[in-house]
Amino acid sequence: MAEAKLIEKYFPHLSDRQREQFAIMMDKYPEWNSKINVISRKDIDNLECNHLLHSLALARFINFTPGSHVMDLGCGGGLPGLPLAVIFPEVKFHLIDRTGKKILVAREIAQACGLENVTFQHGDVAECKDKFDFVVSRAVMPQADLIKLIRKNISAEQHNALPNGLITLKGGDLSAELRGAPKGGEEVDLTNYFEEPFFKTKKIAYSPIIIQK
């Protein structure tokens, strides 16, 4: 079984169960990717750094409070939702994607890892009526456009150190994109967390979405 050594470098306090779950992901993603393309074939060799660890940047940005509900919008094959579900076993993650084959891969990998804090939805976010503390996403669309889509899904109840809202993994210059996003947000360079060259242009964008009770 593969070893997630890079993840352990930055998350040294993983339990044996969490280490096993990441090792299963390291084995299962290439296996499934050969059948259903959820990660670029050219990039599958960089799975741990460019996809799993990249997803876990969100776990360096925020420590979700146990009992929180998080939506992963446009999850593809389960990123960033599944790695986050390993790190935060007491947080519930709901993964949504329009492509049934990608949801199939995410569901199968979650099952292989024994993740019990994950649910799945094949379809459009407009069909989701549930409320969440945060929505996370990995470069699906511009921040302001995402906010319009998911505002109805943000809970007015606050459980975390950060106000509820949208947290996305992005790349490049975000100044123009974030100009249309709500005030009080943050833009964080992932080089603050990780030293690998891949992260030099990668960022987190956080936008609070305040819902009146």
mmCIF file of N, CA and C in Angstrom, residues 53-129:
data_model
loop_
_atom_site.group_PDB
_atom_site.id
_atom_site.type_symbol
_atom_site.label_atom_id
_atom_site.label_comp_id
_atom_site.label_asym_id
_atom_site.label_seq_id
_atom_site.Cartn_x
_atom_site.Cartn_y
_atom_site.Cartn_z
ATOM 1 N N LEU A 53 -2.761 16.947 -0.922
ATOM 2 C CA LEU A 53 -2.223 17.993 -0.049
ATOM 3 C C LEU A 53 -2.819 19.358 -0.398
ATOM 4 N N HIS A 54 -3.015 19.611 -1.685
ATOM 5 C CA HIS A 54 -3.665 20.856 -2.110
ATOM 6 C C HIS A 54 -5.039 20.989 -1.450
ATOM 7 N N SER A 55 -5.804 19.916 -1.442
ATOM 8 C CA SER A 55 -7.116 19.931 -0.786
ATOM 9 C C SER A 55 -6.979 20.254 0.705
ATOM 10 N N LEU A 56 -5.927 19.722 1.312
ATOM 11 C CA LEU A 56 -5.745 19.869 2.759
ATOM 12 C C LEU A 56 -5.242 21.246 3.165
ATOM 13 N N ALA A 57 -4.934 22.098 2.184
ATOM 14 C CA ALA A 57 -4.615 23.489 2.525
ATOM 15 C C ALA A 57 -5.766 24.115 3.299
ATOM 16 N N LEU A 58 -6.981 23.683 2.991
ATOM 17 C CA LEU A 58 -8.153 24.209 3.695
ATOM 18 C C LEU A 58 -8.126 23.848 5.179
ATOM 19 N N ALA A 59 -7.511 22.714 5.504
ATOM 20 C CA ALA A 59 -7.404 22.297 6.903
ATOM 21 C C ALA A 59 -6.332 23.088 7.647
ATOM 22 N N ARG A 60 -5.438 23.737 6.907
ATOM 23 C CA ARG A 60 -4.478 24.638 7.538
ATOM 24 C C ARG A 60 -5.093 26.021 7.729
ATOM 25 N N PHE A 61 -6.032 26.366 6.866
ATOM 26 C CA PHE A 61 -6.680 27.677 6.924
ATOM 27 C C PHE A 61 -7.726 27.748 8.036
ATOM 28 N N ILE A 62 -8.493 26.659 8.191
ATOM 29 C CA ILE A 62 -9.567 26.646 9.192
ATOM 30 C C ILE A 62 -9.655 25.281 9.850
ATOM 31 N N ASN A 63 -9.834 25.298 11.146
ATOM 32 C CA ASN A 63 -10.053 24.069 11.909
ATOM 33 C C ASN A 63 -11.552 23.976 12.179
ATOM 34 N N PHE A 64 -12.248 23.249 11.311
ATOM 35 C CA PHE A 64 -13.709 23.162 11.439
ATOM 36 C C PHE A 64 -14.099 22.616 12.814
ATOM 37 N N THR A 65 -15.068 23.256 13.430
ATOM 38 C CA THR A 65 -15.588 22.802 14.718
ATOM 39 C C THR A 65 -16.353 21.487 14.536
ATOM 40 N N PRO A 66 -16.155 20.507 15.428
ATOM 41 C CA PRO A 66 -16.951 19.280 15.341
ATOM 42 C C PRO A 66 -18.439 19.590 15.278
ATOM 43 N N GLY A 67 -19.142 18.870 14.400
ATOM 44 C CA GLY A 67 -20.562 19.103 14.201
ATOM 45 C C GLY A 67 -20.873 20.067 13.073
ATOM 46 N N SER A 68 -19.831 20.691 12.493
ATOM 47 C CA SER A 68 -20.045 21.593 11.369
ATOM 48 C C SER A 68 -20.521 20.821 10.142
ATOM 49 N N HIS A 69 -21.230 21.539 9.255
ATOM 50 C CA HIS A 69 -21.671 20.979 7.980
ATOM 51 C C HIS A 69 -20.997 21.741 6.854
ATOM 52 N N VAL A 70 -20.369 21.005 5.937
ATOM 53 C CA VAL A 70 -19.608 21.619 4.846
ATOM 54 C C VAL A 70 -20.039 21.012 3.514
ATOM 55 N N MET A 71 -20.339 21.876 2.542
ATOM 56 C CA MET A 71 -20.633 21.419 1.183
ATOM 57 C C MET A 71 -19.383 21.541 0.328
ATOM 58 N N ASP A 72 -19.093 20.509 -0.467
ATOM 59 C CA ASP A 72 -18.043 20.575 -1.496
ATOM 60 C C ASP A 72 -18.761 20.671 -2.833
ATOM 61 N N LEU A 73 -18.733 21.856 -3.431
ATOM 62 C CA LEU A 73 -19.451 22.114 -4.682
ATOM 63 C C LEU A 73 -18.546 21.859 -5.881
ATOM 64 N N GLY A 74 -19.032 21.008 -6.802
ATOM 65 C CA GLY A 74 -18.204 20.643 -7.955
ATOM 66 C C GLY A 74 -17.046 19.764 -7.526
ATOM 67 N N CYS A 75 -17.371 18.734 -6.769
ATOM 68 C CA CYS A 75 -16.342 17.918 -6.095
ATOM 69 C C CYS A 75 -15.527 17.054 -7.040
ATOM 70 N N GLY A 76 -16.006 16.866 -8.283
ATOM 71 C CA GLY A 76 -15.280 15.965 -9.180
ATOM 72 C C GLY A 76 -15.193 14.577 -8.576
ATOM 73 N N GLY A 77 -13.985 14.054 -8.494
ATOM 74 C CA GLY A 77 -13.777 12.728 -7.902
ATOM 75 C C GLY A 77 -13.655 12.741 -6.392
ATOM 76 N N GLY A 78 -14.029 13.869 -5.762
ATOM 77 C CA GLY A 78 -14.035 13.909 -4.295
ATOM 78 C C GLY A 78 -13.040 14.859 -3.677
ATOM 79 N N LEU A 79 -12.572 15.837 -4.462
ATOM 80 C CA LEU A 79 -11.570 16.775 -3.962
ATOM 81 C C LEU A 79 -12.134 18.191 -3.969
ATOM 82 N N PRO A 80 -12.038 18.907 -2.850
ATOM 83 C CA PRO A 80 -11.262 18.609 -1.635
ATOM 84 C C PRO A 80 -12.008 17.833 -0.555
ATOM 85 N N GLY A 81 -13.277 17.471 -0.791
ATOM 86 C CA GLY A 81 -14.116 16.928 0.269
ATOM 87 C C GLY A 81 -13.600 15.689 0.986
ATOM 88 N N LEU A 82 -13.127 14.700 0.225
ATOM 89 C CA LEU A 82 -12.732 13.440 0.869
ATOM 90 C C LEU A 82 -11.490 13.575 1.749
ATOM 91 N N PRO A 83 -10.414 14.234 1.295
ATOM 92 C CA PRO A 83 -9.276 14.426 2.207
ATOM 93 C C PRO A 83 -9.668 15.205 3.465
ATOM 94 N N LEU A 84 -10.541 16.200 3.316
ATOM 95 C CA LEU A 84 -10.995 16.960 4.481
ATOM 96 C C LEU A 84 -11.817 16.089 5.421
ATOM 97 N N ALA A 85 -12.598 15.167 4.855
ATOM 98 C CA ALA A 85 -13.405 14.266 5.686
ATOM 99 C C ALA A 85 -12.533 13.338 6.520
ATOM 100 N N VAL A 86 -11.353 13.017 6.015
ATOM 101 C CA VAL A 86 -10.400 12.211 6.791
ATOM 102 C C VAL A 86 -9.851 13.026 7.960
ATOM 103 N N ILE A 87 -9.465 14.263 7.676
ATOM 104 C CA ILE A 87 -8.877 15.121 8.708
ATOM 105 C C ILE A 87 -9.900 15.507 9.773
ATOM 106 N N PHE A 88 -11.148 15.701 9.344
ATOM 107 C CA PHE A 88 -12.204 16.149 10.269
ATOM 108 C C PHE A 88 -13.314 15.095 10.351
ATOM 109 N N PRO A 89 -13.085 13.988 11.053
ATOM 110 C CA PRO A 89 -14.080 12.908 11.098
ATOM 111 C C PRO A 89 -15.375 13.291 11.802
ATOM 112 N N GLU A 90 -15.371 14.374 12.598
ATOM 113 C CA GLU A 90 -16.576 14.781 13.321
ATOM 114 C C GLU A 90 -17.319 15.918 12.607
ATOM 115 N N VAL A 91 -16.918 16.186 11.349
ATOM 116 C CA VAL A 91 -17.586 17.189 10.517
ATOM 117 C C VAL A 91 -18.293 16.459 9.378
ATOM 118 N N LYS A 92 -19.486 16.917 9.020
ATOM 119 C CA LYS A 92 -20.246 16.282 7.940
ATOM 120 C C LYS A 92 -19.991 17.011 6.621
ATOM 121 N N PHE A 93 -19.659 16.245 5.589
ATOM 122 C CA PHE A 93 -19.367 16.796 4.268
ATOM 123 C C PHE A 93 -20.392 16.287 3.260
ATOM 124 N N HIS A 94 -20.920 17.201 2.449
ATOM 125 C CA HIS A 94 -21.882 16.862 1.401
ATOM 126 C C HIS A 94 -21.255 17.238 0.064
ATOM 127 N N LEU A 95 -21.003 16.239 -0.773
ATOM 128 C CA LEU A 95 -20.302 16.438 -2.041
ATOM 129 C C LEU A 95 -21.284 16.471 -3.202
ATOM 130 N N ILE A 96 -21.195 17.528 -4.017
ATOM 131 C CA ILE A 96 -22.109 17.709 -5.145
ATOM 132 C C ILE A 96 -21.319 17.835 -6.445
ATOM 133 N N ASP A 97 -21.781 17.123 -7.475
ATOM 134 C CA ASP A 97 -21.207 17.299 -8.811
ATOM 135 C C ASP A 97 -22.265 16.938 -9.852
ATOM 136 N N ARG A 98 -22.199 17.620 -10.991
ATOM 137 C CA ARG A 98 -23.169 17.374 -12.060
ATOM 138 C C ARG A 98 -22.861 16.112 -12.857
ATOM 139 N N THR A 99 -21.635 15.607 -12.747
ATOM 140 C CA THR A 99 -21.212 14.461 -13.557
ATOM 141 C C THR A 99 -21.319 13.176 -12.749
ATOM 142 N N GLY A 100 -22.222 12.308 -13.153
ATOM 143 C CA GLY A 100 -22.486 11.078 -12.409
ATOM 144 C C GLY A 100 -21.269 10.188 -12.258
ATOM 145 N N LYS A 101 -20.448 10.087 -13.299
ATOM 146 C CA LYS A 101 -19.262 9.224 -13.229
ATOM 147 C C LYS A 101 -18.285 9.702 -12.153
ATOM 148 N N LYS A 102 -18.167 11.019 -12.014
ATOM 149 C CA LYS A 102 -17.246 11.558 -11.005
ATOM 150 C C LYS A 102 -17.765 11.291 -9.595
ATOM 151 N N ILE A 103 -19.086 11.447 -9.418
ATOM 152 C CA ILE A 103 -19.681 11.126 -8.120
ATOM 153 C C ILE A 103 -19.497 9.645 -7.799
ATOM 154 N N LEU A 104 -19.587 8.798 -8.809
ATOM 155 C CA LEU A 104 -19.362 7.362 -8.619
ATOM 156 C C LEU A 104 -17.972 7.104 -8.062
ATOM 157 N N VAL A 105 -16.960 7.745 -8.648
ATOM 158 C CA VAL A 105 -15.577 7.572 -8.174
ATOM 159 C C VAL A 105 -15.448 8.060 -6.738
ATOM 160 N N ALA A 106 -15.986 9.242 -6.458
ATOM 161 C CA ALA A 106 -15.903 9.789 -5.103
ATOM 162 C C ALA A 106 -16.578 8.862 -4.092
ATOM 163 N N ARG A 107 -17.732 8.327 -4.462
ATOM 164 C CA ARG A 107 -18.469 7.434 -3.564
ATOM 165 C C ARG A 107 -17.690 6.136 -3.306
ATOM 166 N N GLU A 108 -17.111 5.588 -4.361
ATOM 167 C CA GLU A 108 -16.357 4.328 -4.220
ATOM 168 C C GLU A 108 -15.109 4.528 -3.365
ATOM 169 N N ILE A 109 -14.429 5.654 -3.544
ATOM 170 C CA ILE A 109 -13.218 5.906 -2.750
ATOM 171 C C ILE A 109 -13.582 6.159 -1.291
ATOM 172 N N ALA A 110 -14.667 6.879 -1.069
ATOM 173 C CA ALA A 110 -15.132 7.104 0.305
ATOM 174 C C ALA A 110 -15.469 5.781 0.984
ATOM 175 N N GLN A 111 -16.107 4.896 0.246
ATOM 176 C CA GLN A 111 -16.462 3.581 0.804
ATOM 177 C C GLN A 111 -15.217 2.766 1.108
ATOM 178 N N ALA A 112 -14.245 2.809 0.196
ATOM 179 C CA ALA A 112 -12.990 2.071 0.415
ATOM 180 C C ALA A 112 -12.256 2.576 1.651
ATOM 181 N N CYS A 113 -12.385 3.884 1.902
ATOM 182 C CA CYS A 113 -11.721 4.484 3.061
ATOM 183 C C CYS A 113 -12.526 4.336 4.350
ATOM 184 N N GLY A 114 -13.763 3.857 4.230
ATOM 185 C CA GLY A 114 -14.614 3.716 5.398
ATOM 186 C C GLY A 114 -15.086 5.039 5.966
ATOM 187 N N LEU A 115 -15.225 6.039 5.101
ATOM 188 C CA LEU A 115 -15.677 7.362 5.555
ATOM 189 C C LEU A 115 -17.187 7.351 5.782
ATOM 190 N N GLU A 116 -17.593 7.681 6.996
ATOM 191 C CA GLU A 116 -19.012 7.661 7.351
ATOM 192 C C GLU A 116 -19.588 9.066 7.530
ATOM 193 N N ASN A 117 -18.768 10.086 7.300
ATOM 194 C CA ASN A 117 -19.197 11.471 7.499
ATOM 195 C C ASN A 117 -19.360 12.206 6.170
ATOM 196 N N VAL A 118 -19.657 11.445 5.098
ATOM 197 C CA VAL A 118 -19.750 12.012 3.759
ATOM 198 C C VAL A 118 -21.053 11.562 3.099
ATOM 199 N N THR A 119 -21.751 12.516 2.466
ATOM 200 C CA THR A 119 -22.912 12.199 1.628
ATOM 201 C C THR A 119 -22.670 12.772 0.234
ATOM 202 N N PHE A 120 -23.461 12.301 -0.725
ATOM 203 C CA PHE A 120 -23.219 12.643 -2.126
ATOM 204 C C PHE A 120 -24.504 13.075 -2.813
ATOM 205 N N GLN A 121 -24.357 13.963 -3.778
ATOM 206 C CA GLN A 121 -25.497 14.402 -4.584
ATOM 207 C C GLN A 121 -25.056 14.559 -6.031
ATOM 208 N N HIS A 122 -25.691 13.792 -6.915
ATOM 209 C CA HIS A 122 -25.447 13.948 -8.351
ATOM 210 C C HIS A 122 -26.471 14.941 -8.874
ATOM 211 N N GLY A 123 -26.012 16.109 -9.288
ATOM 212 C CA GLY A 123 -26.941 17.109 -9.794
ATOM 213 C C GLY A 123 -26.432 18.520 -9.591
ATOM 214 N N ASP A 124 -27.362 19.455 -9.609
ATOM 215 C CA ASP A 124 -27.052 20.882 -9.545
ATOM 216 C C ASP A 124 -27.244 21.394 -8.125
ATOM 217 N N VAL A 125 -26.433 22.368 -7.738
ATOM 218 C CA VAL A 125 -26.549 22.935 -6.386
ATOM 219 C C VAL A 125 -27.908 23.593 -6.179
ATOM 220 N N ALA A 126 -28.561 24.023 -7.252
ATOM 221 C CA ALA A 126 -29.887 24.632 -7.127
ATOM 222 C C ALA A 126 -30.892 23.654 -6.528
ATOM 223 N N GLU A 127 -30.634 22.351 -6.675
ATOM 224 C CA GLU A 127 -31.535 21.316 -6.149
ATOM 225 C C GLU A 127 -31.299 21.040 -4.670
ATOM 226 N N CYS A 128 -30.221 21.581 -4.129
ATOM 227 C CA CYS A 128 -29.872 21.327 -2.725
ATOM 228 C C CYS A 128 -30.498 22.395 -1.842
ATOM 229 N N LYS A 129 -31.297 21.974 -0.889
ATOM 230 C CA LYS A 129 -31.995 22.913 0.002
ATOM 231 C C LYS A 129 -31.378 22.947 1.402
#
